[in-house]
Coordinates of C-alpha atoms in Angstrom, one line a residue:
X1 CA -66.2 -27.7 -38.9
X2 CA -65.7 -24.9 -36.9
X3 CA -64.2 -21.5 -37.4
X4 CA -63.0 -19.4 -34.8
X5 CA -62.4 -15.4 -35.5
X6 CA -59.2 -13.9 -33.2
X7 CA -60.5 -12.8 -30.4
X8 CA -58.7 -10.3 -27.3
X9 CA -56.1 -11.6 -25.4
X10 CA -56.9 -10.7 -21.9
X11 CA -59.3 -10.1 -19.4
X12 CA -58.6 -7.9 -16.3
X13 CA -60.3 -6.4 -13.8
X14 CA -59.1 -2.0 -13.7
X15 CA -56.4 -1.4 -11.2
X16 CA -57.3 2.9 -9.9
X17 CA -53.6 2.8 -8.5
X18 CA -51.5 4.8 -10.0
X19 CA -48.5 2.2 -9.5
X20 CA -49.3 -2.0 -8.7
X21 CA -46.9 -4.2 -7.1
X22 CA -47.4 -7.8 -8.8
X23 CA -48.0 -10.3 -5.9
X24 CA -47.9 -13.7 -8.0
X25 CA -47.3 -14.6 -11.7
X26 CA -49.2 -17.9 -12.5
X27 CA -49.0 -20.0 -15.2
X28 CA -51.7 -22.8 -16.2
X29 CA -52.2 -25.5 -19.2
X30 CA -48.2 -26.2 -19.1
X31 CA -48.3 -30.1 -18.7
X32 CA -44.7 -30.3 -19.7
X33 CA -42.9 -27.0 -19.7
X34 CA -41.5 -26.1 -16.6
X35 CA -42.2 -22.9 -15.5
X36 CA -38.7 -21.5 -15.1
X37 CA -38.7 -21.5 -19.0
X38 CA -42.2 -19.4 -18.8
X39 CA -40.5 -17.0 -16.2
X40 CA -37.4 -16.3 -17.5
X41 CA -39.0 -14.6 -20.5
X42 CA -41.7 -12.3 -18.5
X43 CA -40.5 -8.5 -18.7
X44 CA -41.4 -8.3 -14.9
X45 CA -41.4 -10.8 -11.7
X46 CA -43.2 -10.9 -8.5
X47 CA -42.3 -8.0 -5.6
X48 CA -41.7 -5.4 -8.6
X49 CA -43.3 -1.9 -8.8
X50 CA -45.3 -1.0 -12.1
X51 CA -46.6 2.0 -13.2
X52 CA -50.3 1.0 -14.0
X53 CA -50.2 2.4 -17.5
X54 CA -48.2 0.9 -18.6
X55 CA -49.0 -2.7 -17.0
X56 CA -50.7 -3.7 -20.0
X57 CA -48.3 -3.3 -22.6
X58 CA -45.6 -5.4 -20.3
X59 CA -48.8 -8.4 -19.9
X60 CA -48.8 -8.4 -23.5
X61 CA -44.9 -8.1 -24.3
X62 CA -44.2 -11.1 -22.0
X63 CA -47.7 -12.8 -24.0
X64 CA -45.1 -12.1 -27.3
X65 CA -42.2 -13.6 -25.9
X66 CA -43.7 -17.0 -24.8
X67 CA -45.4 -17.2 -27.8
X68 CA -42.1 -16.8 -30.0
X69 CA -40.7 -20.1 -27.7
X70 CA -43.1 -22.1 -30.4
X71 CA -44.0 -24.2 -27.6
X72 CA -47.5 -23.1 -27.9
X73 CA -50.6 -23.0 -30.2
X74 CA -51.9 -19.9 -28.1
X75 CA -51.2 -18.0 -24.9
X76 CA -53.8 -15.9 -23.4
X77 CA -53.7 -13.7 -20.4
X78 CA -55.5 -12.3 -17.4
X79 CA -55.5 -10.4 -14.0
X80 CA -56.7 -9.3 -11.1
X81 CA -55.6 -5.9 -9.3
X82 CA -56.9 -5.6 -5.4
X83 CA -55.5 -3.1 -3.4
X84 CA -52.5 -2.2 -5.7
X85 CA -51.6 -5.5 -5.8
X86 CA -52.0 -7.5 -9.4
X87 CA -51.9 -11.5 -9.9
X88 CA -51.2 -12.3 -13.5
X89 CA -52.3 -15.7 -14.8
X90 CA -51.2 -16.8 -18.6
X91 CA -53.2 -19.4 -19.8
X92 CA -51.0 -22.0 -22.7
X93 CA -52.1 -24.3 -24.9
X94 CA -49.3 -26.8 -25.6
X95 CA -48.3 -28.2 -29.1
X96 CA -47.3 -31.6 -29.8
X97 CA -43.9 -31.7 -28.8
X98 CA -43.2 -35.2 -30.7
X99 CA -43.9 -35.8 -33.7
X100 CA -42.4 -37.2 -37.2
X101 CA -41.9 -35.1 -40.3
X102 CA -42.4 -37.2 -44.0
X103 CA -39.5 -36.2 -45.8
X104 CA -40.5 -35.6 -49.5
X105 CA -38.7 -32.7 -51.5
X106 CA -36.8 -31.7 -53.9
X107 CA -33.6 -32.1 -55.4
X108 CA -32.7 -28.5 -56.2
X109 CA -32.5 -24.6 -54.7
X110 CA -36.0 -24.2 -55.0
X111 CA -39.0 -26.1 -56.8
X112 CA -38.7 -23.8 -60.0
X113 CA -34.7 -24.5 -60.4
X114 CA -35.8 -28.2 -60.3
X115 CA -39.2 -27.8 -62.7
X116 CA -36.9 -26.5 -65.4
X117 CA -35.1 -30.2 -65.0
X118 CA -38.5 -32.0 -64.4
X119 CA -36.7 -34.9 -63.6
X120 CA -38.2 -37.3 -61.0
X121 CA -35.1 -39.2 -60.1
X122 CA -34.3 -35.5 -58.6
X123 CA -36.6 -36.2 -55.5
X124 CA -35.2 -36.9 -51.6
X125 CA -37.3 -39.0 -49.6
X126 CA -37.3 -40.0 -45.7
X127 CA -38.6 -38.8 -42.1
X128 CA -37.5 -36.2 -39.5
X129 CA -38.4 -37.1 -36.0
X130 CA -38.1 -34.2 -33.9
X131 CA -39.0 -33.8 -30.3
X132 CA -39.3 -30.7 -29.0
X133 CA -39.5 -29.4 -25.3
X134 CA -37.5 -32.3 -24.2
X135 CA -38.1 -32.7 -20.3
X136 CA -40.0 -29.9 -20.4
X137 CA -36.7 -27.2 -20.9
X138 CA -37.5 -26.3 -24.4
X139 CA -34.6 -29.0 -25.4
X140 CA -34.7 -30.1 -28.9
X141 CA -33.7 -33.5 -30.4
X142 CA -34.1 -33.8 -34.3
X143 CA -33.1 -36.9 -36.8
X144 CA -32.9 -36.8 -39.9
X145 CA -33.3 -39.7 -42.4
X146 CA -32.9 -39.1 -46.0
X147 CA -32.5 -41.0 -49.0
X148 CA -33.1 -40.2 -52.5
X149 CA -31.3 -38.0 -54.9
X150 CA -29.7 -36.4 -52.1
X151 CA -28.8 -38.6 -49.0
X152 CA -28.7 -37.3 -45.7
X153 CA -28.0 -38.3 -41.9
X154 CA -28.5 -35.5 -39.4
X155 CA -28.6 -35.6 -35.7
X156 CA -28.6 -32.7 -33.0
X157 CA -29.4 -31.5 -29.8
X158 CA -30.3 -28.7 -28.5
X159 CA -29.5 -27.1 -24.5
X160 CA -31.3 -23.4 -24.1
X161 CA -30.5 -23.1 -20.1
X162 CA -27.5 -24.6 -18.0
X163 CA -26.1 -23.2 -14.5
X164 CA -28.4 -21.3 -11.8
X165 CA -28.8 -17.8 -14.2
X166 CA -30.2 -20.1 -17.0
X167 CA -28.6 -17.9 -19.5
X168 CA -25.8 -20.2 -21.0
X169 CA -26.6 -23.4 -23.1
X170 CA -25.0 -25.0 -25.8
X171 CA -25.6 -27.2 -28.8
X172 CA -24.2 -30.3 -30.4
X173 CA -24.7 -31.9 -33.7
X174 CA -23.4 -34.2 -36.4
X175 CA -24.1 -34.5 -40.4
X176 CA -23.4 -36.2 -43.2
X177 CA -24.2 -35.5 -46.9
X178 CA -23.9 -37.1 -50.0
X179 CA -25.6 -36.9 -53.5
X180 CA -25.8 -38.5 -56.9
X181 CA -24.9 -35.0 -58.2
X182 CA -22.6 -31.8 -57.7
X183 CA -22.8 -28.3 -59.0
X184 CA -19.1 -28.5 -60.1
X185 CA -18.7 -24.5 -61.8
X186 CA -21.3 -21.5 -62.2
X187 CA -21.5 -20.2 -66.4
X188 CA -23.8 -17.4 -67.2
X189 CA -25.2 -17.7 -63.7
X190 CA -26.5 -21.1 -64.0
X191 CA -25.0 -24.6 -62.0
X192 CA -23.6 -26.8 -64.1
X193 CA -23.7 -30.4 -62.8
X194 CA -22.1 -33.8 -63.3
X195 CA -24.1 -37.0 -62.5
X196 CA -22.4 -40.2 -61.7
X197 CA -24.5 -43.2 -62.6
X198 CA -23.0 -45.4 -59.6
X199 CA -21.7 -44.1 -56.3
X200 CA -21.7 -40.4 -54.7
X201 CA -19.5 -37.7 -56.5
X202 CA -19.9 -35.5 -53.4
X203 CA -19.7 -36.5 -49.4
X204 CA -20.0 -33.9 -46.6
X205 CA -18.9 -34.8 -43.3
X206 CA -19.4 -32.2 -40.1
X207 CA -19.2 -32.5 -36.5
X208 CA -20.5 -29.0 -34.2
X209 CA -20.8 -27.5 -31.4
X210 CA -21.9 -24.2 -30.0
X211 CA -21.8 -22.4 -27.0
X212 CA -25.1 -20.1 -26.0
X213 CA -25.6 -17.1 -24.5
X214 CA -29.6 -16.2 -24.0
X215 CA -30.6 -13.3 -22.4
X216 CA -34.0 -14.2 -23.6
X217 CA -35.8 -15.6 -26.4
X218 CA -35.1 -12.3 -28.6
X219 CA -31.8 -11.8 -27.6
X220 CA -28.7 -14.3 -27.8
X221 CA -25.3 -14.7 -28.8
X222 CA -23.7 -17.7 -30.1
X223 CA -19.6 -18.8 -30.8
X224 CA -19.9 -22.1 -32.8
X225 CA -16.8 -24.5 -33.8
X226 CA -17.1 -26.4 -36.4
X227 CA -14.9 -29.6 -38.4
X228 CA -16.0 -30.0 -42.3
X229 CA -14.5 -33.0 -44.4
X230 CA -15.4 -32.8 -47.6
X231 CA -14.8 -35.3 -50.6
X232 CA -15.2 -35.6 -54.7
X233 CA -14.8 -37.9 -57.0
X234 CA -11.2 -37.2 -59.2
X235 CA -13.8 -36.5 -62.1
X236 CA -15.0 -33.2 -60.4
X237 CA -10.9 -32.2 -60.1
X238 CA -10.9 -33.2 -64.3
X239 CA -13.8 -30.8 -64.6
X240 CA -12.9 -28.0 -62.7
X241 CA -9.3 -27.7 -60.6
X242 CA -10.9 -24.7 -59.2
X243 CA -13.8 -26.5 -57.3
X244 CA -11.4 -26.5 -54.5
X245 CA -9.0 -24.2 -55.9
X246 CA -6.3 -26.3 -55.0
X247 CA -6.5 -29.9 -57.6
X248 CA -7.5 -31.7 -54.9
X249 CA -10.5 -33.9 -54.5
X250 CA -10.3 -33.5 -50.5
X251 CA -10.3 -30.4 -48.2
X252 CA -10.7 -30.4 -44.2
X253 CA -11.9 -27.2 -42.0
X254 CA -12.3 -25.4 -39.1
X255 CA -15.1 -23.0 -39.3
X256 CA -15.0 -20.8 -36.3
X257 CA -18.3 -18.1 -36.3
X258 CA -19.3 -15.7 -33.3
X259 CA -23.3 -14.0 -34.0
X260 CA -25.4 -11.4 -32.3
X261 CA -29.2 -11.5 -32.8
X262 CA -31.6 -9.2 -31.6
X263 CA -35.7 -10.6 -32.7
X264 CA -38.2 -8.3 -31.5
X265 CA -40.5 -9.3 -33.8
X266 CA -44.0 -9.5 -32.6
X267 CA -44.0 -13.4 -33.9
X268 CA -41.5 -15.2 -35.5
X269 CA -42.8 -17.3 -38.5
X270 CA -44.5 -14.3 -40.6
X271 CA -43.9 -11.1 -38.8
X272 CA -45.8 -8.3 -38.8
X273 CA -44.5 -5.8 -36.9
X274 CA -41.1 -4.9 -34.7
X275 CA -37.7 -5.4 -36.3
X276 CA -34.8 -8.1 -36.3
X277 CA -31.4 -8.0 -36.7
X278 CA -28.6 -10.4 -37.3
X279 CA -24.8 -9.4 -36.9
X280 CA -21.7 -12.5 -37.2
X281 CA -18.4 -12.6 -37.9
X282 CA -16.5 -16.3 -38.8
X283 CA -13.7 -17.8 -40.4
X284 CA -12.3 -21.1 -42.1
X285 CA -9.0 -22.8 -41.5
X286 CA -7.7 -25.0 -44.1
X287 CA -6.1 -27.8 -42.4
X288 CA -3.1 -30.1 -44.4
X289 CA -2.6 -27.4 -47.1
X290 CA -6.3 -28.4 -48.6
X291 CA -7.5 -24.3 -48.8
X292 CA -7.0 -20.8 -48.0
X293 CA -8.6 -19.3 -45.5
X294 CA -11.1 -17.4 -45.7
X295 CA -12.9 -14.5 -43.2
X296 CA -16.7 -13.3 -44.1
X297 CA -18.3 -10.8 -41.8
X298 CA -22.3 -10.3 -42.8
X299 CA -25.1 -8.4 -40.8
X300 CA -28.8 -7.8 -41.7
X301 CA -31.5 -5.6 -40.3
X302 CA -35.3 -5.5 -41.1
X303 CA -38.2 -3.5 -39.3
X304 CA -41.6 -4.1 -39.9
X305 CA -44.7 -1.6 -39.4
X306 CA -48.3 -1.4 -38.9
X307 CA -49.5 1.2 -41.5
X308 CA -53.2 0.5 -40.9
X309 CA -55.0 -2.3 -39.2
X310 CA -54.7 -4.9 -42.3
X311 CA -51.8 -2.8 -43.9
X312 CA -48.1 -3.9 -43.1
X313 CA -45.0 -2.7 -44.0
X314 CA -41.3 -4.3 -44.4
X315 CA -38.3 -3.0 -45.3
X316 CA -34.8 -4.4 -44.6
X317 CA -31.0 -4.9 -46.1
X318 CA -28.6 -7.4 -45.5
X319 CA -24.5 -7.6 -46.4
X320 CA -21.8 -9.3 -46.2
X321 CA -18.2 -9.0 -47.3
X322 CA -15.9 -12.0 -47.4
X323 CA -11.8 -11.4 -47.3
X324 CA -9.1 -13.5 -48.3
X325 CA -7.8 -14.9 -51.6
X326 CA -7.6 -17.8 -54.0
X327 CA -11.3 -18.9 -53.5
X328 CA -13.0 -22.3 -54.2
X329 CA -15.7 -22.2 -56.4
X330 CA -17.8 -23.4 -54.0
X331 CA -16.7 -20.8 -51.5
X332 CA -18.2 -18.1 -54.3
X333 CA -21.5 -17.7 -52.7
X334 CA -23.7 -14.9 -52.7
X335 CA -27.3 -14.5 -54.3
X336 CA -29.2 -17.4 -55.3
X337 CA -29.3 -19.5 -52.7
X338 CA -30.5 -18.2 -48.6
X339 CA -30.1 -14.6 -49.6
X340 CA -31.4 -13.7 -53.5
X341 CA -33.4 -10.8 -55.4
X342 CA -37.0 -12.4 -56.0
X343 CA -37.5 -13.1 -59.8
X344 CA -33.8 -14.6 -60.6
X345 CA -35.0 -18.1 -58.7
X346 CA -33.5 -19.7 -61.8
X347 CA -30.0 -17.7 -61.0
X348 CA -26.6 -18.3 -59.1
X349 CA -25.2 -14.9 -58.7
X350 CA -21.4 -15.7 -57.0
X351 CA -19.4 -13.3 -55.4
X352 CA -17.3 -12.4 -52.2
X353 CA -19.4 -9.5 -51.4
X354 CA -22.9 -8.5 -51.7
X355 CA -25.7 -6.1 -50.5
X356 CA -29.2 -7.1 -50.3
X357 CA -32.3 -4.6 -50.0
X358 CA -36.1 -5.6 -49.9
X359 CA -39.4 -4.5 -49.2
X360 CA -43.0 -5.6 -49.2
X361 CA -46.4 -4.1 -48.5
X362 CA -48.8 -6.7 -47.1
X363 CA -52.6 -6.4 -47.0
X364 CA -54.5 -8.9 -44.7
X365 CA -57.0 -11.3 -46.6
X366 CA -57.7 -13.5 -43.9
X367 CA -57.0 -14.2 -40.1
X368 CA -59.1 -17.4 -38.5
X369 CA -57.6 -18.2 -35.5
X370 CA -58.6 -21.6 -35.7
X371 CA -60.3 -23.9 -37.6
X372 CA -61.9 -26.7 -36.0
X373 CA -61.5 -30.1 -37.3
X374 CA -64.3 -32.3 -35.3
X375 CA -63.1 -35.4 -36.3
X376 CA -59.5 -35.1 -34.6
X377 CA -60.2 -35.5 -30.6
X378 CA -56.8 -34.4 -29.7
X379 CA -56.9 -30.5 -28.8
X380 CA -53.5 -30.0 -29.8
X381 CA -54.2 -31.1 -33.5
X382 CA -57.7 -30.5 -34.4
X383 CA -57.5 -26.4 -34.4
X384 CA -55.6 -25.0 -37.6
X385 CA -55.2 -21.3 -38.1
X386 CA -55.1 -19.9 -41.5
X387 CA -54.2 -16.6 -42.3
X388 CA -53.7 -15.1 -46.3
X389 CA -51.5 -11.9 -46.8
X390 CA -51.9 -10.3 -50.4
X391 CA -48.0 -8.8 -50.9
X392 CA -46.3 -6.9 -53.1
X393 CA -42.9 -6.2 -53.3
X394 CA -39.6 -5.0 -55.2
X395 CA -36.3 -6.5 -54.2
X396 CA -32.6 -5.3 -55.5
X397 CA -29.4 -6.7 -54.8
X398 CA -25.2 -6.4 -56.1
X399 CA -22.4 -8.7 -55.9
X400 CA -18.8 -7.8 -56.1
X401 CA -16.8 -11.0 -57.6
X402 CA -12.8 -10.4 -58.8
X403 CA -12.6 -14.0 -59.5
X404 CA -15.1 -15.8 -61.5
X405 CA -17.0 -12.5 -62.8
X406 CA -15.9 -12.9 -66.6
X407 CA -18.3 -15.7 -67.3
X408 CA -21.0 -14.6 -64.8
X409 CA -22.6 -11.2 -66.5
X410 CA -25.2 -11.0 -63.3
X411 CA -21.9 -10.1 -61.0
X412 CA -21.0 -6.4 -60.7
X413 CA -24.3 -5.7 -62.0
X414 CA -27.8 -4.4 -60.3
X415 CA -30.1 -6.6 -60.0
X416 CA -33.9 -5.6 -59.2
X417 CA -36.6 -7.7 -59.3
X418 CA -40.3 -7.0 -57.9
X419 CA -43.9 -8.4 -58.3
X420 CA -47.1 -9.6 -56.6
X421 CA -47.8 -13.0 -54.1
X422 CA -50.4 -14.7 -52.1
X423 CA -48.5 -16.2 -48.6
X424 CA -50.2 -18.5 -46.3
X425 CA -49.6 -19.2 -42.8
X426 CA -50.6 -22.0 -41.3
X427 CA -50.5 -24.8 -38.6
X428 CA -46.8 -25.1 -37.0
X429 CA -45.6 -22.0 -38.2
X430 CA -45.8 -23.5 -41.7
X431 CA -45.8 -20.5 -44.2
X432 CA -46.7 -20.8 -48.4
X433 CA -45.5 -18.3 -50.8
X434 CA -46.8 -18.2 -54.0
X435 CA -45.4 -15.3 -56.2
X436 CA -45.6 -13.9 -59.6
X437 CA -42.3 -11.6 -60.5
X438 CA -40.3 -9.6 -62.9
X439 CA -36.7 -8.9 -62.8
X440 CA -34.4 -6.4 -64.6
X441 CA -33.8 -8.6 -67.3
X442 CA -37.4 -8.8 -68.5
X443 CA -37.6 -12.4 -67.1
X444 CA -41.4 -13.2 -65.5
X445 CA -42.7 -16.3 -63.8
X446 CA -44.4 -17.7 -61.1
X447 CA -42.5 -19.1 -57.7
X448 CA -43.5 -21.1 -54.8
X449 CA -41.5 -21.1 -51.9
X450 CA -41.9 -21.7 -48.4
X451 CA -40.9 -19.8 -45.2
X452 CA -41.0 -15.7 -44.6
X453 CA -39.0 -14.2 -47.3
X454 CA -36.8 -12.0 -45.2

């Protein structure tokens, strides 16, 4: 086995010029990525005029941006500068672009809601085949086959670049859903569940599309339509007329949703430094009299900073405010789920409106750039990188609910959690969180999670 340290990303000869003109941009080791998709997201193109100092900082900002298409395992640079004139060559390394994914997981919000169960029947089982970069154009097909606890059919697709300009796409996909179980009502901030011995008590049914608007890979707007059928058994109605709000065991929607995101962070799995933020605006037509509609408005915004060259710094908030009137039940969603204060895991905190605020001090353990396994031959496998972060963190969120707040004493409440975690970033972008925390209530345990926690 093999271990290789990071090492510097490019190698140039000086230019003495005090401005370069670049003559050529060249790009090598992209077998199947066309190289309009490599272009469109360099900060500069050939025939411009560049001030030499700051030449570097645009080689490695265009480096950033390729890299955050997750097309590649690594992207290197280099150039040559003769006579005030600069060719740029950026070296890729390609990933696998097809490849299935074993389906095994977990029933539940997270592995600790379903370890309080520790029931095995609560498992979901199947494959994802994904492939990625289709005809080169950074396309994605994905399928989903699940069975299990919780049964799933998924299929989409995925267009980045239509039309000359390349800055329109759009994507397609359909769904459908159905489990053994359904969180019917929410009591002292836990899901309560029914369980139906034979047939499905829930089904989900959607059908979406999106239109695209990429400037580049850290900027794009989005307007997505969407048609939701959903169906319980008459048991769920028995249980609680307010699932739906409306003593029906049926609904049908529109969900219509316009978002803004602007991700200049320096990579997208476990960021380190630069700062993201999300901004959207949808709502929900009830179609046939099954609902009200609803409006929710939300926007988030985190930065992330370098305080020393293994010390990182996050801090971010997120909101959202949801208008209308007679919610469902299962409309009543804010903390617990996506969005929620680290150390109540175990905790559904509804509400129509909430605020969000978290921040974490990461100290670099480890960072191998790769790891090589000798006995894989394929280059695009046998390399894994590892990196370990020590964080610590305090998180603290609010919810506003005038509906279901008198049997929920976590609504209309601060909420503050904090505590200490190992996270592990991986091969693919794969990221491990294991933390210990404390919350306001003088609850403590250990979670493990997976993917960046804000």
């Amino acid at each position: 086995m093999l271990i290789v340290w990071n090492c510097a990303m490019a190698v140039a000869l000086s230019c003495t010029e005090p401005k370069v003109v670049i003559q050529a941009v060249q790009f090598t080791g992209n077998e199947t990525t066309k190289e309009f998709v490599l272009a469109r997201e360099l900060t500069f193109k050939p025939g411009d005029t560049i001030v030499t100092e700051s030449l570097e900082a645009q080689l490695e900002e265009s480096r950033k941006r390729i890299y955050n298409l997750r097309l590649f395992h690594h992207i290197n640079y280099s150039y040559t500068c003769t006579d005030g004139q600069v060719i740029v060559t950026y070296t890729v390394q390609e990933r696998v672009h097809l490849y299935p994914i074993p389906v095994f997981d977990i029933a539940d919000r997270n592995f600790n809601a379903w370890l309080e169960k520790k029931d095995l029947r609560r498992l979901d089982y199947g494959i994802v085949l994904t492939r990625k970069n289709f005809r080169g154009r950074n396309e994605d097909i994905r399928l989903r086959l699940q069975h299990g606890f919780n049964r799933r059919l998924e299929l989409s697709y995925r267009v980045p670049y239509l039309g000359g300009s390349r800055n329109w796409g759009y994507e397609v996909g359909i769904a459908d859903y159905r489990s053994h179980t359904i969180s019917y009502n929410i009591l002292n901030n836990r899901q309560y569940f029914y369980e139906q011995e034979e047939g499905m008590p829930i089904n989900r049914t959607s059908a979406a599309a999106a239109i695209v608007h990429r400037q580049s890979v850290q900027r794009q707007s989005a307007l997505r339509l969407a048609y939701l059928h959903e169906e319980t058994s008459d048991t769920i109605v028995t249980l609680n007329r307010d699932y739906f709000n409306t003593g029906l065991s049926h609904r049908n929607s529109i969900r219509l949703d316009l978002t803004h995101v602007i991700n200049q962070r320096n990579t997208f799995a476990y960021p380190l430094t630069g700062s993201y933020f999300d901004v959207g605006i949808g709502h929900a037509f009830f179609l046939n009299d099954t609902g009200t509609g609803f409006t929710t408005a939300r926007a988030k915004y985190v930065n992330y900073s370098q305080l020393s060259e293994k010390f990182y710094y996050t801090v971010g908030a997120e909101v959202q405010a949801r208008l209308g009137s007679n919610f469902a039940v299962t409309d009543n969603v804010a903390l617990g789920y996506r969005s929620l204060v680290r150390g109540y895991e175990l905790y559904v905190v509804g509400g129509q409106h909430y605020g969000l605020f978290k921040q974490g001090l990461s100290r670099e353990m480890l960072n191998i750039k790769g790891i090589h396994l000798n006995f894989i031959k394929n280059p695009k496998l046998n390399k894994v990188p590892l990196a370990l972060y020590l964080n610590a963190f305090t998180d603290a969120g609010y919810t506003i609910d005038e509906v279901y707040d008198a049997h929920n004493p976590l609504t209309n409440k601060l909420l503050v959690g904090g505590g200490i975690g190992l996270h592990v970033v991986t091969f693919y972008d794969i990221v491990l969180r294991g933390e210990y925390t404390a919350n306001r209530e003088g609850n403590r345990g250990l979670y493990l999670n997976m993917g960046y926690p804000f």
